[in-house]
Amino acid sequence: MSQASGADKLDRSLGYVLKQTATALRGSMDAVLRPLGLTLPQYACLELLEQRPDSSNADLARGAFVTRQSMNQVLRGLQERGLVTRPAVAAQGRALPARITSEGRQILQTANVEVSLVETRMLCGLTAEAQERLLGDLAACTQALTEMQPAVQE
């Protein structure tokens, strides 16, 4: 097998192309978030807290695709910057529910504009119909793979 045909095979591998796309998207998002002093997990955390105030560390970690330990570091950093608040002591159990602050909302609004521009650029070669189809197809792929995985106990 020649190297050219091996490369062609990779270019036809959906998993490989998805990883390439995810890597390019991550790099582009990192580039626009960096001047705002945000990492992608920090941005995801702020977005999740805007949509779901009082989320637990575990819920935020799942939503941002990071470990609980990583999310704890993310939250500490955001809290030190005044972008998130958490109680010093848990009202019940061990969970310290987090909330986005007004300063956090301001930086999130700016970040959302920048991230939206990245997504617009990524999709600029697709019609509106193709974008909707892609979204549906990727959701179907995610569902199929999720259904294959055994239930994970937390």
XYZ file of N, CA and C in Angstrom:
462
model
N 0.843 -1.177 0.000
C 0.000 0.000 0.000
C 0.887 1.238 0.000
N 0.612 2.173 -0.880
C 1.405 3.393 -0.943
C 0.962 4.365 0.142
N 1.834 5.336 0.428
C 1.488 6.335 1.440
C 0.281 7.157 1.014
N 0.169 7.429 -0.266
C -0.957 8.227 -0.759
C -2.277 7.522 -0.490
N -2.329 6.218 -0.746
C -3.594 5.517 -0.523
C -3.897 5.413 0.964
N -2.859 5.348 1.823
C -3.072 5.354 3.269
C -3.665 6.673 3.729
N -3.168 7.775 3.172
C -3.706 9.094 3.518
C -5.137 9.230 3.028
N -5.402 8.693 1.830
C -6.770 8.739 1.307
C -7.718 7.981 2.225
N -7.236 6.852 2.741
C -8.070 6.053 3.632
C -8.389 6.836 4.910
N -7.396 7.533 5.458
C -7.639 8.351 6.653
C -8.642 9.465 6.365
N -8.490 10.100 5.207
C -9.402 11.186 4.841
C -10.834 10.704 4.661
N -11.018 9.404 4.482
C -12.358 8.831 4.324
C -12.868 8.229 5.635
N -12.049 8.283 6.682
C -12.444 7.750 7.982
C -13.196 8.834 8.752
N -14.461 8.585 9.022
C -15.280 9.577 9.711
C -14.691 9.943 11.069
N -14.233 8.948 11.816
C -13.638 9.219 13.122
C -12.429 10.132 13.021
N -11.583 9.897 12.026
C -10.386 10.708 11.829
C -10.755 12.141 11.450
N -11.694 12.284 10.539
C -12.109 13.623 10.103
C -12.799 14.372 11.247
N -13.597 13.659 12.049
C -14.219 14.298 13.216
C -13.159 14.795 14.186
N -12.121 13.998 14.409
C -11.042 14.404 15.315
C -10.301 15.605 14.757
N -10.048 15.622 13.447
C -9.406 16.777 12.816
C -10.251 18.031 13.022
N -11.554 17.892 12.808
C -12.470 19.020 12.959
C -12.495 19.498 14.402
N -12.592 18.566 15.335
C -12.623 18.927 16.758
C -11.335 19.634 17.169
N -10.207 19.160 16.655
C -8.920 19.775 16.981
C -8.834 21.183 16.403
N -9.276 21.357 15.167
C -9.263 22.681 14.545
C -10.217 23.631 15.268
N -11.392 23.131 15.640
C -12.362 23.950 16.370
C -11.796 24.357 17.716
N -11.211 23.411 18.429
C -10.626 23.699 19.745
C -9.531 24.761 19.619
N -8.665 24.617 18.632
C -7.595 25.595 18.427
C -8.129 26.982 18.126
N -9.151 27.053 17.293
C -9.747 28.347 16.948
C -10.442 28.975 18.147
N -11.139 28.147 18.929
C -11.814 28.668 20.122
C -10.789 29.115 21.160
N -9.729 28.328 21.349
C -8.665 28.729 22.276
C -8.093 30.087 21.875
N -7.895 30.281 20.581
C -7.298 31.526 20.090
C -8.166 32.745 20.385
N -9.489 32.614 20.302
C -10.353 33.775 20.570
C -10.639 33.946 22.058
N -10.536 32.873 22.828
C -10.786 32.964 24.271
C -9.554 33.441 25.041
N -8.373 33.134 24.537
C -7.124 33.485 25.224
C -7.027 34.979 25.541
N -7.329 35.889 24.594
C -7.247 37.319 24.928
C -8.228 37.746 26.030
N -9.261 36.955 26.245
C -10.229 37.250 27.303
C -9.797 36.634 28.632
N -8.675 35.935 28.617
C -8.181 35.288 29.827
C -8.948 34.035 30.186
N -9.582 33.412 29.184
C -10.376 32.206 29.424
C -9.790 31.012 28.693
N -9.927 29.858 29.318
C -9.655 28.590 28.648
C -10.998 28.044 28.170
N -10.955 27.037 27.326
C -12.203 26.442 26.851
C -13.015 25.838 28.000
N -12.404 25.112 28.941
C -13.204 24.616 30.073
C -13.810 25.743 30.922
N -13.096 26.846 31.086
C -13.652 27.980 31.836
C -14.846 28.581 31.098
N -14.701 28.727 29.785
C -15.812 29.238 28.985
C -17.017 28.313 29.095
N -16.786 27.015 28.958
C -17.881 26.043 29.058
C -18.544 26.127 30.422
N -17.758 26.276 31.460
C -18.299 26.379 32.819
C -19.190 27.612 32.956
N -18.726 28.755 32.474
C -19.537 29.973 32.545
C -20.837 29.809 31.763
N -20.748 29.219 30.579
C -21.944 29.008 29.752
C -22.930 28.083 30.462
N -22.422 27.016 31.050
C -23.292 26.084 31.777
C -23.943 26.767 32.978
N -23.183 27.570 33.715
C -23.743 28.254 34.887
C -24.771 29.310 34.487
N -24.582 29.917 33.338
C -25.575 30.882 32.848
C -26.892 30.166 32.570
N -26.805 28.974 32.010
C -28.009 28.215 31.663
C -28.584 27.456 32.849
N -27.713 27.012 33.758
C -28.153 26.192 34.903
C -27.489 26.661 36.192
N -27.983 27.762 36.768
C -27.389 28.254 38.020
C -27.450 27.184 39.111
N -26.530 27.270 40.033
C -26.451 26.352 41.180
C -26.071 24.931 40.788
N -25.451 24.764 39.637
C -25.001 23.428 39.230
C -23.888 22.954 40.153
N -23.846 21.652 40.355
C -22.789 21.063 41.180
C -21.518 20.909 40.350
N -20.423 20.692 41.034
C -19.145 20.441 40.392
C -19.244 19.255 39.427
N -19.903 18.188 39.864
C -20.034 16.988 39.021
C -20.841 17.284 37.759
N -21.940 18.032 37.895
C -22.752 18.382 36.727
C -21.964 19.253 35.752
N -21.224 20.214 36.289
C -20.418 21.086 35.438
C -19.321 20.291 34.733
N -18.694 19.368 35.439
C -17.637 18.552 34.838
C -18.187 17.738 33.671
N -19.345 17.116 33.871
C -19.965 16.341 32.778
C -20.270 17.248 31.586
N -20.840 18.411 31.851
C -21.220 19.322 30.775
C -20.038 19.903 30.020
N -18.896 20.042 30.697
C -17.710 20.623 30.066
C -16.725 19.560 29.578
N -17.069 18.281 29.764
C -16.239 17.166 29.304
C -14.858 17.156 29.962
N -14.837 17.440 31.274
C -13.597 17.359 32.043
C -13.860 16.527 33.298
N -12.802 16.177 33.998
C -12.963 15.429 35.242
C -13.462 16.356 36.348
N -13.968 15.768 37.410
C -14.407 16.567 38.565
C -13.241 17.351 39.154
N -12.077 16.712 39.202
C -10.904 17.384 39.746
C -10.537 18.599 38.899
N -10.576 18.432 37.580
C -10.282 19.555 36.686
C -11.310 20.660 36.856
N -12.583 20.287 36.980
C -13.625 21.299 37.142
C -13.450 22.047 38.455
N -13.002 21.360 39.490
C -12.762 22.036 40.757
C -11.703 23.123 40.582
N -10.651 22.834 39.813
C -9.615 23.830 39.530
C -10.175 24.970 38.681
N -10.997 24.629 37.698
C -11.627 25.650 36.849
C -12.465 26.588 37.710
N -13.290 26.016 38.573
C -14.152 26.828 39.436
C -13.336 27.705 40.377
N -12.276 27.156 40.943
C -11.427 27.957 41.833
C -10.843 29.155 41.099
N -10.355 28.923 39.884
C -9.796 30.014 39.093
C -10.829 31.074 38.758
N -12.024 30.645 38.371
C -13.096 31.594 38.048
C -13.539 32.347 39.294
N -13.559 31.663 40.411
C -13.956 32.290 41.671
C -12.920 33.343 42.086
N -11.643 33.037 41.938
C -10.579 33.988 42.274
C -10.667 35.246 41.423
N -11.144 35.115 40.202
C -11.293 36.268 39.300
C -12.612 36.998 39.501
N -13.471 36.481 40.372
C -14.759 37.121 40.626
C -15.804 36.840 39.565
N -15.601 35.796 38.761
C -16.542 35.471 37.687
C -17.602 34.472 38.140
N -17.334 33.803 39.262
C -18.222 32.782 39.813
C -18.212 32.917 41.333
N -19.346 32.623 41.950
C -19.398 32.559 43.414
C -19.829 31.163 43.835
N -19.293 30.744 44.979
C -19.700 29.485 45.605
C -19.698 29.712 47.109
N -20.621 29.062 47.807
C -20.619 29.214 49.265
C -19.366 28.570 49.866
N -18.933 29.105 51.004
C -17.756 28.550 51.675
C -18.054 27.168 52.244
N -19.308 26.968 52.650
C -19.723 25.705 53.262
C -20.976 25.213 52.546
N -21.042 23.917 52.319
C -22.215 23.328 51.661
C -23.428 23.427 52.573
N -24.543 23.883 52.022
C -25.787 23.976 52.788
C -26.299 22.584 53.132
N -26.015 21.650 52.259
C -26.484 20.276 52.452
C -25.546 19.356 51.686
N -25.151 18.267 52.269
C -24.233 17.341 51.613
C -22.861 17.958 51.444
N -22.205 17.606 50.319
C -20.861 18.124 50.054
C -20.828 19.093 48.884
N -21.909 19.175 48.132
C -21.920 19.998 46.921
C -21.884 21.480 47.266
N -21.052 22.214 46.538
C -20.987 23.667 46.659
C -21.526 24.258 45.358
N -22.821 24.542 45.289
C -23.403 25.029 44.037
C -22.793 26.369 43.623
N -22.510 26.499 42.353
C -21.862 27.697 41.821
C -22.871 28.567 41.081
N -22.576 29.864 41.076
C -23.371 30.838 40.329
C -22.437 31.786 39.587
N -22.860 32.183 38.402
C -22.093 33.153 37.630
C -22.385 34.550 38.190
N -21.363 35.399 38.251
C -21.529 36.768 38.743
C -21.827 37.701 37.571
N -22.116 38.958 37.873
C -22.360 39.924 36.789
C -21.090 40.110 35.955
N -19.925 40.092 36.608
C -18.664 40.178 35.858
C -18.489 38.950 34.961
N -18.887 37.800 35.475
C -18.830 36.577 34.681
C -19.739 36.653 33.470
N -20.922 37.234 33.666
C -21.862 37.389 32.543
C -21.293 38.318 31.473
N -20.637 39.379 31.902
C -20.065 40.322 30.933
C -19.002 39.648 30.071
N -18.092 38.932 30.710
C -17.039 38.267 29.933
C -17.629 37.150 29.079
N -18.673 36.485 29.581
C -19.336 35.431 28.811
C -19.986 36.009 27.558
N -20.609 37.167 27.667
C -21.232 37.793 26.486
C -20.188 38.066 25.410
N -19.049 38.603 25.811
C -17.974 38.867 24.853
C -17.461 37.563 24.251
N -17.264 36.568 25.103
C -16.778 35.268 24.629
C -17.770 34.630 23.665
N -19.063 34.751 23.960
C -20.081 34.170 23.079
C -20.024 34.768 21.680
N -19.778 36.071 21.592
C -19.660 36.718 20.278
C -18.479 36.118 19.518
N -17.350 35.987 20.196
C -16.142 35.458 19.552
C -16.315 33.996 19.129
N -16.895 33.196 20.005
C -17.104 31.776 19.698
C -18.106 31.624 18.556
N -19.116 32.466 18.538
C -20.099 32.431 17.455
C -19.439 32.728 16.107
N -18.496 33.656 16.098
C -17.772 33.961 14.859
C -16.951 32.756 14.391
N -16.365 32.031 15.332
C -15.612 30.815 14.986
C -16.555 29.792 14.363
N -17.708 29.579 14.989
C -18.670 28.606 14.457
C -19.187 29.032 13.087
N -19.437 30.326 12.911
C -19.895 30.832 11.616
C -18.847 30.556 10.544
N -17.584 30.800 10.883
C -16.508 30.543 9.923
C -16.426 29.054 9.585
N -16.571 28.210 10.602
C -16.493 26.764 10.388
C -17.589 26.300 9.425
N -18.763 26.889 9.529
C -19.920 26.435 8.751
C -20.151 27.229 7.464
N -19.284 28.180 7.163
C -19.543 29.086 6.038
C -19.680 28.371 4.694
N -19.103 27.203 4.545
C -19.203 26.475 3.283
C -20.438 25.606 3.163
N -21.298 25.635 4.179
C -22.497 24.792 4.180
C -23.759 25.637 4.077
N -24.731 25.144 3.340
C -26.032 25.814 3.299
C -26.724 25.631 4.649
N -27.774 26.397 4.881
C -28.547 26.262 6.124
C -29.099 24.843 6.253
N -29.550 24.282 5.136
C -30.083 22.920 5.155
C -28.987 21.908 5.498
N -27.807 22.094 4.922
C -26.693 21.185 5.202
C -26.266 21.291 6.669
N -26.306 22.501 7.217
C -25.970 22.688 8.634
C -26.954 21.942 9.527
N -28.232 22.042 9.227
C -29.252 21.332 10.013
C -29.089 19.823 9.889
N -28.795 19.364 8.676
C -28.601 17.936 8.451
C -27.366 17.449 9.220
N -26.285 18.222 9.170
C -25.062 17.862 9.888
C -25.327 17.771 11.386
N -26.033 18.731 11.922
C -26.360 18.726 13.350
C -27.163 17.481 13.717
N -28.155 17.168 12.911
C -28.970 15.974 13.157
C -28.175 14.692 13.014
N -27.334 14.628 11.992
C -26.525 13.426 11.771
C -25.528 13.210 12.908
N -24.891 14.275 13.367
C -23.939 14.140 14.473
C -24.648 13.747 15.762
N -25.837 14.292 15.987
C -26.620 13.907 17.172
C -26.979 12.424 17.111
N -27.327 11.939 15.927
C -27.659 10.516 15.765
C -26.428 9.642 16.024
N -25.269 10.075 15.553
C -24.028 9.323 15.803
C -23.731 9.277 17.298
N -23.883 10.412 17.965
C -23.641 10.474 19.415
C -24.584 9.542 20.154
N -25.848 9.568 19.780
C -26.834 8.711 20.441
C -26.501 7.235 20.232
N -26.138 6.876 19.021
C -25.813 5.473 18.737
C -24.623 5.007 19.573
N -23.608 5.847 19.700
C -22.436 5.469 20.487
C -22.743 5.458 21.981
N -23.550 6.383 22.428
C -23.921 6.450 23.846
C -24.713 5.220 24.243
N -25.592 4.771 23.371
C -26.403 3.586 23.659
C -25.552 2.322 23.728
N -24.394 2.323 23.070
C -23.499 1.168 23.092
C -22.743 1.050 24.412
N -22.529 2.178 25.078
C -21.715 2.190 26.292
C -22.490 1.640 27.477
N -21.819 0.863 28.316
C -22.492 0.395 29.535
C -22.714 1.574 30.478
N -23.746 1.490 31.286
C -24.035 2.557 32.248
C -22.866 2.687 33.215
N -22.460 3.925 33.460
C -21.347 4.202 34.362
C -21.911 4.681 35.689
N -21.494 4.056 36.766
C -21.917 4.460 38.105
C -20.999 5.574 38.579
N -21.587 6.631 39.166
C -20.761 7.712 39.716
C -20.765 7.680 41.197
